[in-house]
Every structure is written in structure tokens, then in C-alpha cells.
């Protein structure tokens, strides 16, 4: 009995250690789900190890929209545990000389992606611990060298799967790079002269709400209370697109149906909406690095 107990304990310890090596793998692309591209990527990972838990962040990034890919990673990554491996493939430069990299953040998350601006926001938000360039001589799907247009399957999914499964360590990804990434310029949230400035990184696309990057701490410097009116100006580049006064509220129900409001969204960033309506469509406001907003009392 004693030997049987010790044997089972040993099996349990070995299994636990084996299982702990397998980290979650989260996919993001602009591929959509109309064809087999995403399934091909997952098949590559499953072939490496059927025990890797795989999840989808989204496959509905607008085609070629690197900025939105960057935002969705920033939005999502903090809610996943350290060790999670993200694969983000929005790669209009596939086959060019853009680098294929894995970023390890100071929070212990991994991002496998082309270094084309996709890492702009997570590098700033989570911090750069180390960046390595993928060595395709060893971290590329076997017999895929003749394929030049699907690195998402042949390089990124393959490398991410090996990393998530513990089949390679992070140093085995490839050579270490300088601690910097290709970044897209945008308006950071700032407070000066009784005015807050920020960027409109993305829309709450289901409802047409406008999400800014103005965090609660920056917004609080205006000392706004529910019911106070905000002077809001929204720009695309230097073009003024919207100029109005919007009441600040804690909930949508605080204003009548069809009326505008400013509120803190689920990420505690300042946002604008029409109660039971669509602010984006009504005022022709979109999102991206070129969109900015100024707010004052």
C-alpha cells in the first residue's frame, strides 16, 4: 500500500508539472471566420500539443487595421493570467522585411506578432521585459518554406504553440532584440490649462459609443460631478468634426432616451453615447490614431 501511495503521488506530481507548462493561447486576426484560415492555425497548435487551451480574442479586426489590433490586445490582456500567449496576426506587410517577434511583458504575458505597430499599446501598458525575433530556421512549421503569405499559420501559430506547450523556452524563440517596438503615434491623455486631451482609439462597435483613452485619474482633474456639462470637441487630424455640450452621468438611464451623455466605460475611460442610440453614426465620428478629443467644463 505504501509503495502504491508513493507511486500515485509521483504520478500526480509529474502530471501537475507537465500540465503547468501548458499556458492558454489566445488568437486575434483580421481573417474573419468565412474560410479555414483560423482553423488552420489552430490545427498547427493542436498538432504540437492537444492539451493547449485555445481561445479567440476576435477575428473581426477590420482588414489591415493594425491600430485596432493594438487596442484589442491592450483591452484584453490584463484580464488573462501571466504566461498567457497571444497570437495577433494583422499583417498587411506579410513577406516584407518587417520583423516577426515575441514580446514578453513585465507582467509575464507573451505576444507573438509582426512588429508592425501591433505592440504599440501593450508595450506601453504592460512594460517590455524582453523582445526576441523569431528564428524561422527552427521555429517555423516543417516544409512551409515555399509559403510566403501565411506566416500566421507557419510561423506565428507554430512558435506560439511551442511556447505555450513548453516545448521551447523564451530564449529559444530567437535572438534578443533592443527593448523597443514599432509604435503608432497617437494623442496620450493629458491635462493642462483646465482642459483634458485624449485619443479615440476605438468604438464600442455594437452600439456606436465613442471610447476615449482618457482614464479616470486624468478625467478627475476636471472635478466633474454627475449632471455637469462637458464642452466636447472631436477632431480628425486638424478637422473639427463635433462641437457640443454633453452632460456627465454614471448610467445611461440618467438621461432621456435619444439624449447624449458622457460616462466612464467598463475600462473606466471617458466615453460618449446616445441613450438607446448611435453617437458614431449621428455625428460621423470614427476612431483611430488620427482621432482626438478635447474636454473642458
mmCIF file with all atom_site columns, N, CA and C in Angstrom, residues 133-142 154 158-159 162 168 171-175:
data_model
loop_
_atom_site.group_PDB
_atom_site.id
_atom_site.type_symbol
_atom_site.label_atom_id
_atom_site.label_alt_id
_atom_site.label_comp_id
_atom_site.label_asym_id
_atom_site.label_entity_id
_atom_site.label_seq_id
_atom_site.pdbx_PDB_ins_code
_atom_site.Cartn_x
_atom_site.Cartn_y
_atom_site.Cartn_z
_atom_site.occupancy
_atom_site.B_iso_or_equiv
_atom_site.pdbx_formal_charge
_atom_site.auth_seq_id
_atom_site.auth_comp_id
_atom_site.auth_asym_id
_atom_site.auth_atom_id
_atom_site.pdbx_PDB_model_num
ATOM 1  N N  . UNK A 1 133 ? 13.399 38.049 -31.672 1.00 0.00 ? 133 UNK A N  1
ATOM 2  C CA . UNK A 1 133 ? 12.996 37.832 -33.060 1.00 0.00 ? 133 UNK A CA 1
ATOM 3  C C  . UNK A 1 133 ? 12.866 36.329 -33.306 1.00 0.00 ? 133 UNK A C  1
ATOM 4  N N  . UNK A 1 134 ? 11.801 35.932 -33.975 1.00 0.00 ? 134 UNK A N  1
ATOM 5  C CA . UNK A 1 134 ? 11.567 34.509 -34.218 1.00 0.00 ? 134 UNK A CA 1
ATOM 6  C C  . UNK A 1 134 ? 12.614 33.977 -35.200 1.00 0.00 ? 134 UNK A C  1
ATOM 7  N N  . UNK A 1 135 ? 13.323 32.949 -34.770 1.00 0.00 ? 135 UNK A N  1
ATOM 8  C CA . UNK A 1 135 ? 14.300 32.279 -35.623 1.00 0.00 ? 135 UNK A CA 1
ATOM 9  C C  . UNK A 1 135 ? 13.546 31.253 -36.464 1.00 0.00 ? 135 UNK A C  1
ATOM 10 N N  . UNK A 1 136 ? 13.279 31.594 -37.714 1.00 0.00 ? 136 UNK A N  1
ATOM 11 C CA . UNK A 1 136 ? 12.466 30.732 -38.560 1.00 0.00 ? 136 UNK A CA 1
ATOM 12 C C  . UNK A 1 136 ? 13.189 29.459 -38.991 1.00 0.00 ? 136 UNK A C  1
ATOM 13 N N  . UNK A 1 137 ? 14.491 29.401 -38.765 1.00 0.00 ? 137 UNK A N  1
ATOM 14 C CA . UNK A 1 137 ? 15.217 28.172 -39.092 1.00 0.00 ? 137 UNK A CA 1
ATOM 15 C C  . UNK A 1 137 ? 14.779 27.025 -38.188 1.00 0.00 ? 137 UNK A C  1
ATOM 16 N N  . UNK A 1 138 ? 14.348 27.350 -36.977 1.00 0.00 ? 138 UNK A N  1
ATOM 17 C CA . UNK A 1 138 ? 13.927 26.303 -36.038 1.00 0.00 ? 138 UNK A CA 1
ATOM 18 C C  . UNK A 1 138 ? 12.480 26.475 -35.586 1.00 0.00 ? 138 UNK A C  1
ATOM 19 N N  . UNK A 1 139 ? 11.934 27.674 -35.707 1.00 0.00 ? 139 UNK A N  1
ATOM 20 C CA . UNK A 1 139 ? 10.572 27.948 -35.248 1.00 0.00 ? 139 UNK A CA 1
ATOM 21 C C  . UNK A 1 139 ? 9.668  28.309 -36.423 1.00 0.00 ? 139 UNK A C  1
ATOM 22 N N  . UNK A 1 140 ? 9.601  27.382 -37.341 1.00 0.00 ? 140 UNK A N  1
ATOM 23 C CA . UNK A 1 140 ? 8.702  27.502 -38.484 1.00 0.00 ? 140 UNK A CA 1
ATOM 24 C C  . UNK A 1 140 ? 8.194  26.112 -38.820 1.00 0.00 ? 140 UNK A C  1
ATOM 25 N N  . UNK A 1 141 ? 6.931  26.035 -39.173 1.00 0.00 ? 141 UNK A N  1
ATOM 26 C CA . UNK A 1 141 ? 6.323  24.748 -39.484 1.00 0.00 ? 141 UNK A CA 1
ATOM 27 C C  . UNK A 1 141 ? 7.103  24.026 -40.576 1.00 0.00 ? 141 UNK A C  1
ATOM 28 N N  . UNK A 1 142 ? 7.316  22.736 -40.374 1.00 0.00 ? 142 UNK A N  1
ATOM 29 C CA . UNK A 1 142 ? 8.119  21.932 -41.286 1.00 0.00 ? 142 UNK A CA 1
ATOM 30 C C  . UNK A 1 142 ? 7.546  21.982 -42.702 1.00 0.00 ? 142 UNK A C  1
ATOM 31 N N  . UNK A 1 154 ? 2.243  29.432 -40.392 1.00 0.00 ? 154 UNK A N  1
ATOM 32 C CA . UNK A 1 154 ? 3.513  28.735 -40.498 1.00 0.00 ? 154 UNK A CA 1
ATOM 33 C C  . UNK A 1 154 ? 4.566  29.197 -39.504 1.00 0.00 ? 154 UNK A C  1
ATOM 34 N N  . UNK A 1 158 ? 2.760  28.418 -35.032 1.00 0.00 ? 158 UNK A N  1
ATOM 35 C CA . UNK A 1 158 ? 3.712  27.345 -34.721 1.00 0.00 ? 158 UNK A CA 1
ATOM 36 C C  . UNK A 1 158 ? 4.608  27.738 -33.542 1.00 0.00 ? 158 UNK A C  1
ATOM 37 N N  . UNK A 1 159 ? 5.157  28.926 -33.583 1.00 0.00 ? 159 UNK A N  1
ATOM 38 C CA . UNK A 1 159 ? 6.027  29.383 -32.490 1.00 0.00 ? 159 UNK A CA 1
ATOM 39 C C  . UNK A 1 159 ? 5.242  29.535 -31.191 1.00 0.00 ? 159 UNK A C  1
ATOM 40 N N  . UNK A 1 162 ? 4.496  26.120 -29.634 1.00 0.00 ? 162 UNK A N  1
ATOM 41 C CA . UNK A 1 162 ? 5.672  25.543 -28.970 1.00 0.00 ? 162 UNK A CA 1
ATOM 42 C C  . UNK A 1 162 ? 5.934  26.232 -27.630 1.00 0.00 ? 162 UNK A C  1
ATOM 43 N N  . UNK A 1 168 ? 9.548  24.925 -26.167 1.00 0.00 ? 168 UNK A N  1
ATOM 44 C CA . UNK A 1 168 ? 10.700 25.823 -26.220 1.00 0.00 ? 168 UNK A CA 1
ATOM 45 C C  . UNK A 1 168 ? 10.596 26.808 -25.070 1.00 0.00 ? 168 UNK A C  1
ATOM 46 N N  . UNK A 1 171 ? 13.999 32.133 -24.435 1.00 0.00 ? 171 UNK A N  1
ATOM 47 C CA . UNK A 1 171 ? 15.259 32.383 -25.153 1.00 0.00 ? 171 UNK A CA 1
ATOM 48 C C  . UNK A 1 171 ? 15.403 31.565 -26.434 1.00 0.00 ? 171 UNK A C  1
ATOM 49 N N  . UNK A 1 172 ? 14.718 30.422 -26.510 1.00 0.00 ? 172 UNK A N  1
ATOM 50 C CA . UNK A 1 172 ? 14.812 29.595 -27.710 1.00 0.00 ? 172 UNK A CA 1
ATOM 51 C C  . UNK A 1 172 ? 13.948 30.108 -28.860 1.00 0.00 ? 172 UNK A C  1
ATOM 52 N N  . UNK A 1 173 ? 13.178 31.151 -28.627 1.00 0.00 ? 173 UNK A N  1
ATOM 53 C CA . UNK A 1 173 ? 12.409 31.777 -29.714 1.00 0.00 ? 173 UNK A CA 1
ATOM 54 C C  . UNK A 1 173 ? 13.349 32.295 -30.789 1.00 0.00 ? 173 UNK A C  1
ATOM 55 N N  . UNK A 1 174 ? 14.441 32.940 -30.355 1.00 0.00 ? 174 UNK A N  1
ATOM 56 C CA . UNK A 1 174 ? 15.375 33.518 -31.302 1.00 0.00 ? 174 UNK A CA 1
ATOM 57 C C  . UNK A 1 174 ? 16.206 34.593 -30.642 1.00 0.00 ? 174 UNK A C  1
ATOM 58 N N  . UNK A 1 175 ? 16.971 35.338 -31.413 1.00 0.00 ? 175 UNK A N  1
ATOM 59 C CA . UNK A 1 175 ? 17.893 36.326 -30.839 1.00 0.00 ? 175 UNK A CA 1
ATOM 60 C C  . UNK A 1 175 ? 17.174 37.471 -30.133 1.00 0.00 ? 175 UNK A C  1
#
